[in-house]
Coordinates of C-alpha atoms in Angstrom, one line a residue:
Chain A
M14 CA 46.7 134.8 85.2
V15 CA 43.3 135.7 83.9
D16 CA 42.8 138.4 81.4
V17 CA 40.0 140.7 82.4
A18 CA 38.1 142.4 79.5
L19 CA 37.1 145.9 80.2
S20 CA 34.5 147.7 78.1
G21 CA 33.2 151.2 78.2
V22 CA 36.3 152.4 80.0
T23 CA 38.6 154.9 78.4
V24 CA 42.2 154.5 79.4
P25 CA 44.6 157.4 78.9
E26 CA 47.2 157.0 76.1
H27 CA 50.3 157.1 78.4
K28 CA 48.9 154.4 80.6
V29 CA 48.3 152.1 77.7
A30 CA 51.9 152.7 76.7
A31 CA 53.1 151.8 80.2
V32 CA 51.1 148.6 80.2
K33 CA 52.6 147.7 76.8
R34 CA 56.1 148.4 78.0
G35 CA 55.4 146.3 81.1
S36 CA 54.2 143.4 79.1
A37 CA 57.1 143.6 76.7
G38 CA 59.4 143.6 79.7
D39 CA 57.4 140.6 81.0
V40 CA 58.0 138.6 77.8
R41 CA 61.8 139.4 77.9
F42 CA 62.1 138.5 81.6
R43 CA 60.1 135.3 81.1
A44 CA 62.4 134.3 78.2
L45 CA 65.4 135.1 80.4
T46 CA 64.4 132.8 83.2
L47 CA 63.4 130.1 80.7
A48 CA 66.8 130.4 79.1
A49 CA 68.5 130.0 82.5
S50 CA 66.6 126.8 83.2
V51 CA 67.3 125.4 79.8
L52 CA 71.0 126.2 80.5
V53 CA 70.8 123.8 83.5
L54 CA 69.7 121.0 81.1
A55 CA 72.3 122.1 78.6
V56 CA 75.1 121.8 81.1
F57 CA 74.0 118.2 81.9
A58 CA 73.7 117.3 78.3
G59 CA 77.1 118.9 77.6
V60 CA 78.7 116.9 80.3
M61 CA 77.3 113.6 79.0
L62 CA 78.1 114.5 75.4
S63 CA 81.7 115.7 76.0
L64 CA 82.5 112.6 78.1
A65 CA 81.1 110.3 75.5
M66 CA 83.1 112.1 72.8
G67 CA 86.2 112.1 74.8
A68 CA 85.9 108.5 75.7
A69 CA 85.2 107.4 72.1
P70 CA 88.8 106.4 71.2
A71 CA 89.0 104.1 74.3
I72 CA 85.6 102.6 73.6
K73 CA 86.6 101.9 70.1
A74 CA 89.9 100.4 71.1
F75 CA 88.9 98.2 74.0
G76 CA 85.2 97.8 73.6
F77 CA 83.5 95.7 76.3
D78 CA 86.9 94.4 77.6
F79 CA 87.4 97.8 79.3
L80 CA 84.8 96.8 81.8
T81 CA 86.1 93.3 82.4
T82 CA 89.9 93.6 82.5
Q83 CA 92.1 95.1 85.2
Y84 CA 95.1 95.5 83.0
W85 CA 96.3 99.1 83.2
N86 CA 99.5 99.8 81.4
P87 CA 100.3 103.3 80.1
V88 CA 103.5 102.1 78.4
T89 CA 101.9 99.5 76.2
E90 CA 98.6 101.5 76.0
K91 CA 96.5 98.7 77.2
F92 CA 93.7 99.8 79.6
G93 CA 91.0 98.0 81.5
G94 CA 89.0 99.8 84.2
L95 CA 87.8 96.9 86.3
A96 CA 90.2 97.6 89.2
S97 CA 88.9 101.2 89.5
I98 CA 85.3 100.2 89.1
Y99 CA 85.6 97.5 91.7
G100 CA 87.4 99.9 94.1
T101 CA 84.7 102.5 93.6
L102 CA 81.9 100.0 94.3
I103 CA 83.5 98.1 97.2
S104 CA 84.7 101.2 99.1
S105 CA 81.3 102.8 98.8
V106 CA 79.4 99.6 99.8
I107 CA 81.6 99.1 102.9
A108 CA 81.2 102.8 103.8
M109 CA 77.4 102.5 103.5
L110 CA 77.3 99.2 105.5
L111 CA 79.0 101.0 108.3
A112 CA 77.4 104.4 108.0
V113 CA 73.7 103.5 107.6
P114 CA 73.3 101.7 110.9
V115 CA 75.4 104.2 112.8
G116 CA 73.6 107.1 111.1
I117 CA 70.2 105.7 112.0
G118 CA 71.4 105.1 115.5
I119 CA 72.5 108.8 115.7
A120 CA 69.1 109.9 114.4
I121 CA 67.3 107.6 117.0
F122 CA 69.5 109.1 119.7
L123 CA 68.7 112.6 118.6
T124 CA 64.9 112.2 118.3
E125 CA 64.2 109.8 121.1
I126 CA 66.9 109.5 123.7
C127 CA 68.9 112.7 123.9
P128 CA 67.9 115.2 126.6
R129 CA 65.9 117.9 125.0
P130 CA 68.2 120.9 125.6
L131 CA 71.1 119.0 123.9
R132 CA 69.1 118.0 120.8
R133 CA 69.4 121.3 118.9
P134 CA 73.1 121.9 119.5
I135 CA 74.1 118.4 118.6
G136 CA 71.8 118.4 115.6
I137 CA 73.3 121.7 114.4
A138 CA 76.8 120.4 115.0
I139 CA 76.1 117.4 112.8
E140 CA 74.6 119.5 110.1
L141 CA 77.7 121.8 110.1
L142 CA 80.0 118.8 109.9
A143 CA 78.1 117.6 106.9
G144 CA 79.4 120.7 105.1
I145 CA 83.1 120.3 105.8
P146 CA 85.0 119.8 102.5
S147 CA 86.1 116.3 101.8
I148 CA 89.8 117.2 101.5
V149 CA 89.8 117.8 105.2
Y150 CA 88.7 114.3 105.8
G151 CA 91.3 113.2 103.3
I152 CA 94.3 114.8 105.0
W153 CA 93.1 113.7 108.4
G154 CA 93.0 110.1 107.0
L155 CA 96.5 110.4 105.6
F156 CA 98.3 112.1 108.5
S157 CA 96.3 111.0 111.5
F158 CA 94.2 107.9 110.9
A159 CA 96.4 105.8 108.6
P160 CA 99.6 105.9 110.7
Y161 CA 97.8 105.1 113.9
F162 CA 95.8 102.3 112.1
Q163 CA 99.0 100.9 110.6
E164 CA 100.9 100.7 113.9
N165 CA 98.2 99.8 116.4
I166 CA 95.2 98.3 114.9
Q167 CA 96.0 96.6 111.6
P168 CA 98.8 94.1 112.8
W169 CA 96.7 93.2 115.8
F170 CA 93.6 92.6 113.7
V171 CA 95.5 90.5 111.1
D172 CA 96.8 88.3 113.9
L173 CA 93.3 88.1 115.4
V174 CA 91.7 86.6 112.3
A175 CA 94.8 84.7 111.1
N176 CA 93.1 81.3 111.7
V177 CA 89.6 82.2 110.8
P178 CA 88.6 80.9 107.4
V179 CA 87.5 83.6 104.8
L180 CA 88.3 86.5 107.2
Q181 CA 92.0 85.6 107.0
D182 CA 92.0 86.3 103.3
V183 CA 89.8 89.4 103.6
F184 CA 92.0 91.0 106.2
A185 CA 95.4 89.9 105.3
G186 CA 98.8 91.3 104.1
P187 CA 101.4 93.6 105.4
P188 CA 100.1 96.6 107.3
Y189 CA 100.4 99.6 104.9
G190 CA 97.9 101.7 106.8
I191 CA 96.5 102.9 103.5
G192 CA 94.2 100.7 101.3
I193 CA 90.6 99.9 100.4
F194 CA 89.5 99.5 104.0
T195 CA 91.0 102.8 105.2
A196 CA 89.4 104.6 102.3
S197 CA 86.1 103.0 103.1
F198 CA 86.4 104.0 106.8
I199 CA 87.2 107.7 105.9
L200 CA 84.3 107.7 103.4
M201 CA 82.0 106.3 106.2
I202 CA 83.0 109.2 108.6
M203 CA 82.5 111.7 105.8
I204 CA 78.9 110.5 104.9
L205 CA 77.9 109.9 108.5
P206 CA 76.8 113.5 109.3
F207 CA 74.9 113.6 106.0
I208 CA 73.0 110.4 106.7
S209 CA 72.3 111.3 110.3
A210 CA 71.0 114.7 109.3
V211 CA 68.7 113.4 106.6
T212 CA 67.4 110.5 108.7
R213 CA 66.7 112.9 111.6
D214 CA 64.8 115.2 109.4
V215 CA 62.7 112.3 108.1
F216 CA 62.1 111.0 111.6
D217 CA 60.8 114.5 112.6
T218 CA 58.1 114.2 109.9
V219 CA 56.5 111.2 111.7
P220 CA 53.3 112.7 113.2
A221 CA 53.5 113.0 117.0
T222 CA 50.0 111.4 117.3
L223 CA 51.2 108.2 115.7
K224 CA 54.0 107.9 118.2
E225 CA 51.8 108.9 121.1
S226 CA 49.1 106.3 120.3
A227 CA 51.8 103.6 120.3
Y228 CA 53.1 104.8 123.6
A229 CA 49.6 104.9 125.0
M230 CA 49.2 101.2 124.1
G231 CA 52.2 100.5 126.3
C232 CA 55.0 100.2 123.7
T233 CA 58.5 100.7 124.8
T234 CA 60.6 103.4 123.2
W235 CA 62.4 100.9 121.0
E236 CA 59.0 99.3 119.9
V237 CA 57.8 102.8 118.9
V238 CA 61.0 103.3 116.9
W239 CA 61.0 99.9 115.3
R240 CA 57.3 99.5 114.5
V241 CA 56.1 103.0 114.0
V242 CA 58.9 105.5 113.2
L243 CA 61.0 103.3 110.9
P244 CA 58.2 101.9 108.8
F245 CA 56.7 105.4 108.4
A246 CA 60.1 106.9 107.5
R247 CA 61.4 104.0 105.4
T248 CA 61.2 105.7 102.0
G249 CA 62.9 108.8 103.2
V250 CA 65.7 106.9 104.9
V251 CA 66.3 104.8 101.9
G252 CA 66.2 107.9 99.6
G253 CA 68.6 109.7 101.9
A254 CA 70.9 106.7 102.0
M255 CA 70.9 106.5 98.2
L256 CA 71.8 110.2 98.0
A257 CA 74.7 109.5 100.4
L258 CA 75.8 106.5 98.3
G259 CA 75.8 108.8 95.2
R260 CA 78.2 111.1 97.0
A261 CA 80.4 108.3 98.3
L262 CA 80.7 106.8 94.8
G263 CA 81.8 110.1 93.3
E264 CA 84.0 111.2 96.2
T265 CA 87.5 112.1 95.2
M266 CA 89.5 113.8 97.8
A267 CA 88.6 111.8 100.9
V268 CA 89.6 108.6 99.0
T269 CA 92.6 109.6 96.8
F270 CA 94.9 110.3 99.8
V271 CA 94.5 106.9 101.4
I272 CA 93.6 104.3 98.8
G273 CA 97.1 103.6 97.6
N274 CA 96.5 103.9 93.9
A275 CA 97.2 100.4 92.8
H276 CA 95.5 99.0 89.7
H277 CA 95.0 95.6 91.1
I278 CA 92.1 93.8 92.6
A279 CA 93.3 92.1 95.8
S280 CA 91.3 89.7 97.9
S281 CA 92.4 91.6 101.0
L282 CA 90.6 94.8 102.0
F283 CA 93.8 95.9 103.7
A284 CA 95.6 95.9 100.3
P285 CA 96.0 99.1 98.3
G286 CA 93.5 99.7 95.5
T287 CA 92.1 102.5 93.5
T288 CA 88.7 104.1 92.6
I289 CA 87.6 105.7 89.4
S290 CA 87.8 109.2 90.9
A291 CA 91.2 108.5 92.5
T292 CA 92.6 107.2 89.3
I293 CA 91.5 110.3 87.4
A294 CA 92.7 112.6 90.1
N295 CA 96.1 111.0 90.2
E296 CA 96.8 110.4 86.6
F297 CA 94.9 112.8 84.4
T298 CA 97.3 115.7 84.4
E299 CA 100.2 113.5 83.7
A300 CA 98.5 111.3 81.1
V301 CA 100.4 111.4 77.8
G302 CA 98.8 110.0 74.7
D303 CA 95.2 110.2 73.4
L304 CA 94.3 106.6 74.3
Y305 CA 95.5 107.1 77.9
R306 CA 93.4 110.3 78.3
A307 CA 90.4 108.7 76.5
S308 CA 90.6 105.7 78.9
L309 CA 90.5 108.0 81.9
I310 CA 87.6 109.9 80.4
E311 CA 85.8 106.6 79.8
L312 CA 86.2 105.9 83.5
G313 CA 84.6 109.3 84.2
L314 CA 81.8 108.4 81.9
I315 CA 81.2 105.1 83.8
L316 CA 81.3 107.0 87.1
F317 CA 78.8 109.5 85.8
F318 CA 76.5 106.8 84.6
I319 CA 76.6 104.8 87.9
T320 CA 76.0 107.9 90.0
F321 CA 73.2 109.1 87.7
I322 CA 71.3 105.8 88.3
V323 CA 71.8 106.0 92.0
L324 CA 70.9 109.6 92.3
A325 CA 68.0 109.3 90.0
S326 CA 66.5 106.5 92.1
A327 CA 67.1 108.6 95.2
Q328 CA 65.2 111.5 93.5
I329 CA 62.3 109.3 92.6
M330 CA 62.0 107.9 96.1
L331 CA 62.3 111.3 97.8
R332 CA 59.7 112.8 95.3
A333 CA 57.2 110.1 96.2
L334 CA 57.8 110.9 99.9
E335 CA 57.3 114.6 99.3
K336 CA 54.0 113.9 97.5
R337 CA 52.8 111.8 100.5
A338 CA 53.9 114.4 103.0
G339 CA 52.0 117.0 101.1
G340 CA 49.0 114.8 101.0
V341 CA 49.1 114.3 104.8
Q342 CA 49.3 118.1 105.5
G343 CA 46.9 119.3 102.9
Chain B
M15 CA 50.8 86.5 135.7
N16 CA 54.2 84.8 135.8
F17 CA 54.2 84.3 132.0
N18 CA 53.3 88.0 131.4
R19 CA 56.1 89.1 133.5
R20 CA 58.5 87.1 131.4
I21 CA 57.4 88.8 128.2
Y22 CA 57.4 92.2 130.0
N23 CA 60.9 91.7 131.2
R24 CA 62.1 90.6 127.7
R25 CA 60.6 93.7 126.1
K26 CA 62.2 95.9 128.7
R27 CA 65.5 94.2 128.1
S28 CA 65.4 94.5 124.3
N29 CA 64.4 98.1 124.7
A30 CA 67.4 98.8 127.0
I31 CA 69.8 97.0 124.7
W32 CA 68.7 98.8 121.5
L33 CA 68.6 102.2 123.1
V34 CA 72.1 101.7 124.5
L35 CA 73.3 100.6 121.0
S36 CA 71.8 103.8 119.5
A37 CA 73.5 105.9 122.1
L38 CA 76.7 104.1 121.4
A39 CA 76.3 104.7 117.7
A40 CA 75.9 108.4 118.5
L41 CA 79.0 108.3 120.7
F42 CA 80.9 106.5 118.0
G43 CA 80.1 109.1 115.3
I44 CA 80.7 112.0 117.6
V45 CA 84.0 110.7 118.8
W46 CA 85.4 110.4 115.2
L47 CA 84.1 113.7 114.2
T48 CA 85.6 115.3 117.3
L49 CA 88.9 113.6 116.6
I50 CA 89.0 115.0 113.1
L51 CA 88.2 118.5 114.3
Y52 CA 90.7 118.2 117.1
S53 CA 93.6 117.2 114.9
L54 CA 92.6 119.8 112.3
F55 CA 92.6 122.6 114.9
Y56 CA 95.7 121.3 116.7
N57 CA 97.8 120.8 113.5
G58 CA 96.3 123.8 111.7
F59 CA 96.8 126.4 114.4
S60 CA 100.3 125.2 115.2
S61 CA 101.2 125.7 111.5
L62 CA 99.3 129.0 111.1
N63 CA 101.4 132.1 111.3
A64 CA 101.7 135.5 109.7
D65 CA 103.9 134.1 106.9
V66 CA 100.9 132.1 105.6
F67 CA 99.3 135.4 104.6
A68 CA 102.4 137.2 103.6
K69 CA 104.5 134.7 101.5
M70 CA 104.1 132.7 98.4
T71 CA 104.0 128.9 98.3
P72 CA 107.6 127.8 98.9
A73 CA 109.9 125.3 97.1
P74 CA 110.6 122.1 99.1
G75 CA 112.6 122.8 102.3
E76 CA 112.1 126.5 102.2
A77 CA 109.9 128.7 104.3
G78 CA 106.9 130.2 102.8
G79 CA 103.2 130.8 103.0
L80 CA 100.0 130.4 101.1
W81 CA 99.2 133.9 100.0
N82 CA 99.2 133.3 96.2
A83 CA 96.9 130.3 96.8
I84 CA 94.5 132.2 99.0
V85 CA 94.2 135.0 96.4
G86 CA 93.8 132.5 93.6
S87 CA 91.0 130.7 95.4
L88 CA 89.3 134.1 96.2
I89 CA 89.6 135.1 92.5
M90 CA 88.1 131.9 91.2
S91 CA 85.4 131.6 93.8
G92 CA 84.5 135.2 93.2
L93 CA 84.2 134.8 89.4
A94 CA 82.2 131.5 89.9
V95 CA 79.7 133.2 92.2
V96 CA 79.4 136.3 90.1
A97 CA 78.7 134.3 87.0
G98 CA 76.7 131.5 88.6
T99 CA 74.4 133.3 90.9
P100 CA 72.3 135.2 88.2
V101 CA 71.9 132.0 86.2
G102 CA 70.9 130.1 89.3
I103 CA 68.5 132.8 90.5
L104 CA 66.8 133.2 87.1
A105 CA 66.4 129.4 86.7
G106 CA 65.1 129.1 90.2
T107 CA 62.6 131.9 89.5
Y108 CA 61.4 130.1 86.4
L109 CA 60.8 126.9 88.4
A110 CA 58.9 128.7 91.1
E111 CA 57.0 131.4 89.2
Y112 CA 56.5 131.1 85.4
G113 CA 57.0 127.4 85.1
R114 CA 55.8 126.1 88.4
Y115 CA 53.6 123.5 86.8
A116 CA 55.3 123.2 83.4
R117 CA 56.4 119.8 82.2
L118 CA 59.9 121.3 81.4
S119 CA 60.2 122.3 85.1
F120 CA 59.9 118.7 86.1
F121 CA 62.9 117.8 84.0
V122 CA 64.9 120.8 85.1
R123 CA 64.3 120.0 88.8
F124 CA 65.2 116.4 88.3
I125 CA 68.4 117.2 86.4
N126 CA 69.3 120.0 88.7
D127 CA 69.1 117.8 91.8
I128 CA 71.3 115.3 90.1
L129 CA 73.9 117.9 89.2
L130 CA 73.7 119.0 92.8
S131 CA 75.3 115.7 93.9
A132 CA 77.1 114.7 90.7
P133 CA 80.8 113.8 91.1
S134 CA 82.7 117.0 90.9
I135 CA 85.7 115.4 89.2
V136 CA 83.5 114.6 86.2
I137 CA 82.7 118.3 85.9
G138 CA 86.4 118.9 85.9
L139 CA 86.7 116.5 82.9
F140 CA 83.9 118.3 81.1
V141 CA 85.5 121.7 81.5
W142 CA 88.9 120.3 80.6
Q143 CA 87.6 119.1 77.3
V144 CA 85.6 122.3 76.5
M145 CA 88.0 125.0 77.8
V146 CA 91.5 123.7 78.5
V147 CA 91.8 121.8 75.2
N148 CA 90.5 124.7 73.2
M149 CA 92.5 127.3 74.9
Q150 CA 95.5 125.0 74.9
S151 CA 96.3 125.9 78.5
F152 CA 95.1 125.3 82.0
S153 CA 93.7 128.6 83.3
A154 CA 92.0 130.4 86.1
L155 CA 89.0 130.9 83.8
A156 CA 88.6 127.2 83.4
G157 CA 88.8 126.7 87.1
A158 CA 86.2 129.4 87.7
A159 CA 83.9 127.8 85.1
S160 CA 84.0 124.4 86.8
L161 CA 83.2 126.0 90.1
M162 CA 80.4 127.9 88.4
I163 CA 78.8 124.7 87.3
I164 CA 78.8 123.6 91.0
V165 CA 77.4 126.9 92.1
I166 CA 74.4 127.0 89.7
P167 CA 72.5 123.9 91.1
V168 CA 72.9 125.0 94.7
V169 CA 71.5 128.5 93.9
V170 CA 68.7 127.1 91.7
R171 CA 67.5 124.7 94.5
T172 CA 67.5 127.3 97.3
T173 CA 66.0 130.0 95.1
E174 CA 63.1 127.8 94.1
N175 CA 62.5 126.6 97.7
M176 CA 62.6 130.2 99.1
L177 CA 60.3 131.5 96.4
L178 CA 57.8 128.7 97.1
L179 CA 57.6 129.9 100.7
V180 CA 56.4 133.3 99.6
P181 CA 52.6 133.4 100.3
N182 CA 50.5 133.6 97.2
G183 CA 48.5 136.4 98.8
L184 CA 51.4 138.7 98.2
R185 CA 51.5 137.8 94.5
E186 CA 47.8 138.2 94.1
A187 CA 47.9 141.6 95.9
A188 CA 50.6 142.8 93.5
A189 CA 48.7 141.4 90.5
A190 CA 45.5 143.1 91.6
L191 CA 47.3 146.4 91.5
G192 CA 48.1 145.8 87.9
A193 CA 51.7 144.9 88.2
P194 CA 53.0 142.9 85.2
R195 CA 54.4 139.5 86.3
S196 CA 58.1 140.5 85.9
V197 CA 57.6 143.6 88.1
L198 CA 55.7 141.4 90.6
I199 CA 58.5 138.9 90.8
K200 CA 61.3 141.5 91.0
A201 CA 59.6 143.9 93.4
V202 CA 57.6 141.6 95.6
T203 CA 58.5 137.9 95.6
W204 CA 62.3 138.4 95.2
R205 CA 62.2 141.0 98.0
A206 CA 60.1 138.7 100.3
A207 CA 62.5 135.8 99.7
R208 CA 65.8 137.9 99.7
A209 CA 67.2 136.5 103.0
G210 CA 66.7 133.0 101.8
M211 CA 68.2 133.6 98.5
V212 CA 71.3 135.2 100.1
T213 CA 71.5 132.1 102.3
G214 CA 71.6 130.0 99.1
V215 CA 74.5 132.0 97.7
L216 CA 76.4 131.7 101.0
L217 CA 75.9 127.9 101.0
A218 CA 77.1 127.8 97.4
V219 CA 80.3 129.7 98.3
A220 CA 80.8 127.3 101.2
R221 CA 80.3 124.4 98.8
I222 CA 83.0 125.5 96.3
S223 CA 85.6 126.8 98.8
G224 CA 86.8 123.3 99.5
E225 CA 86.2 121.8 96.0
T226 CA 89.4 120.2 94.9
A227 CA 88.7 117.6 92.3
P228 CA 87.4 119.9 89.5
L229 CA 90.4 122.2 89.9
L230 CA 93.1 119.6 89.5
F231 CA 93.0 119.7 85.7
T232 CA 91.3 123.0 85.0
A233 CA 93.1 125.7 87.1
L234 CA 96.0 123.3 87.8
N235 CA 98.4 125.1 90.2
N236 CA 101.0 127.8 90.1
Q237 CA 103.9 128.1 92.5
F238 CA 104.2 131.8 91.8
W239 CA 102.1 134.9 92.1
S240 CA 99.7 135.2 89.2
T241 CA 96.4 136.9 88.6
D242 CA 96.4 136.3 84.9
L243 CA 93.0 134.6 84.2
T244 CA 94.3 132.8 81.1
K245 CA 97.2 131.1 83.0
P246 CA 97.3 128.4 85.6
I247 CA 96.6 129.8 89.0
A248 CA 97.5 128.8 92.6
N249 CA 94.6 127.8 94.7
L250 CA 94.2 126.4 98.2
P251 CA 92.6 123.0 97.6
V252 CA 95.1 121.9 95.0
V253 CA 98.0 123.2 97.0
I254 CA 96.8 121.3 100.0
F255 CA 96.5 118.2 97.8
Q256 CA 100.0 118.5 96.4
F257 CA 101.7 119.5 99.6
A258 CA 100.0 116.7 101.7
M259 CA 101.0 114.1 99.1
S260 CA 104.6 115.3 99.1
P261 CA 107.3 113.9 101.4
Y262 CA 108.3 117.3 102.8
E263 CA 107.6 118.2 106.4
G264 CA 107.3 122.0 105.8
W265 CA 104.7 121.4 103.0
H266 CA 102.7 119.2 105.4
H267 CA 102.4 122.0 107.8
L268 CA 101.2 124.4 105.1
A269 CA 98.7 121.8 104.0
W270 CA 97.2 121.6 107.5
A271 CA 97.2 125.4 107.7
G272 CA 95.3 125.6 104.4
A273 CA 92.8 122.9 105.5
L274 CA 92.2 124.9 108.6
L275 CA 91.6 128.1 106.6
I276 CA 89.1 126.3 104.3
T277 CA 87.3 124.7 107.2
I278 CA 87.0 128.0 109.1
T279 CA 85.7 129.7 105.9
V280 CA 83.1 126.9 105.4
L281 CA 82.0 126.8 109.0
G282 CA 81.7 130.6 109.1
L283 CA 79.6 130.8 106.0
S284 CA 77.3 128.0 107.1
I285 CA 76.8 129.7 110.5
A286 CA 76.2 133.0 108.8
A287 CA 73.6 131.3 106.5
R288 CA 71.9 129.8 109.5
L289 CA 71.8 133.1 111.4
L290 CA 70.4 134.8 108.4
E291 CA 67.7 132.2 108.0
S292 CA 66.7 132.2 111.7
S293 CA 66.6 136.0 111.9
K294 CA 64.3 136.0 108.9
R295 CA 62.0 133.5 110.5
S296 CA 61.5 135.3 113.9

């Protein structure tokens, strides 16, 4: 704001006092809002610092081996986080591999194919589903999906690929119902509404004139989607997908119910495993001994680190997009 | 001509194939989501009865309800919102008003958006180390604190977005009348953005009402009635988690009922937020 210098004007005393009061209040209020924003930074720094301090005994005891061994034994107090880290990464990657194409398909359906009167209701339904707490997906997975999968799909699928090389190892073993694959599937369903909603929003930012010119040249709907909409929306879709990946990596409740909690890396995706968040959720309250707790906290630190990188990249991509969108409009 | 027709037919065919695949993807997604809602409503409503709101969480094999858990969840969510909202609104105000172009704001926005999607279980670990270890007890306060950390980023983000929508003409008009900036913000921009800011708070409540992971080792759980803030307290998400993982049929029913209650709460809040936003816009 610009200060305006007034000369030759007499201002009554009480008005000067009022202005002074106002500006004193202004300074206080400004400081208050500033303090609140610094608090946001402080929370973040506090989380990092407390995790690092809590994990210190485990880092000291196991060093780099923590990242490369899957030996997890509370009795002998030997801990390695590899099985949890592997489970976190593999379940999120599988979930993304399934959810991204399907989510983009849903977005294409909503923006190009769906009859107009249905677009808004279906779009809103998907947005609402994106807000459903993950524990609901978790108990559905445990009570409804896993038993059905165990009895009807898993044995059939194991038989189907029994003689196919590679696949027979990836989908092998007794049908437990729960395991890495089930967890990935539930994760996929959980992030699907989120990916669809973000992708649809990005597709909606494609200027109508661009699409119309392509149609005017005789492009089919698919050609418009593939050559105009997707290239234009690429950054946004990738950013949205990274955001979804960040959520999938840190997700606890949708996974903990159905992963099986086994500290072991199996070649089969049907075998039970664990993720970082599932390990912490299952074991932290019962963890006895400083080293056991510190190891769990170190897992948390690793998770925080991984998600930070993923989410930060997502931020950077989406910020770039925002800048471009601003440039187009303004 | 013949050659052209071949290309033309191929393009038409690939168009049809891909569009059908997209429609199938939509169908696939909608089928699973409908299945989840169906089994939630079916199992939830068949387990929901008056006892759920009248009795405490039972021992295995006994009849009971979820009343202590419902009250515990309400207490912690209430505390989290009451403590988190002012911080969120003030920080959002700084980002949109005083510090809109400040270098600090760039960092705050960045970190805030990361906190927005950060794994909630890690926030539980943080609060466990800061509060549970120092107080030497799991407590409702610790649970509320971890929920508060989840509330703040949501409120910051929506507050900033809503304040940015307020036209600058309004700010300039107030400034021209000689209003100090703090008065301008409180009397003009906050008022203009009020509906949007309330929406943000509603979304924050929706967000925490199903949060389970950070409560597991902050609030823990309590089988009995307790409103003591320094003691472990029963809460819906953790009760659902423990009951669902147990081998007891009766507990499973209560878990479904609890999940249904949470879902209805979240859907209700999101719909209310939506209505509020659209009523503001028209």
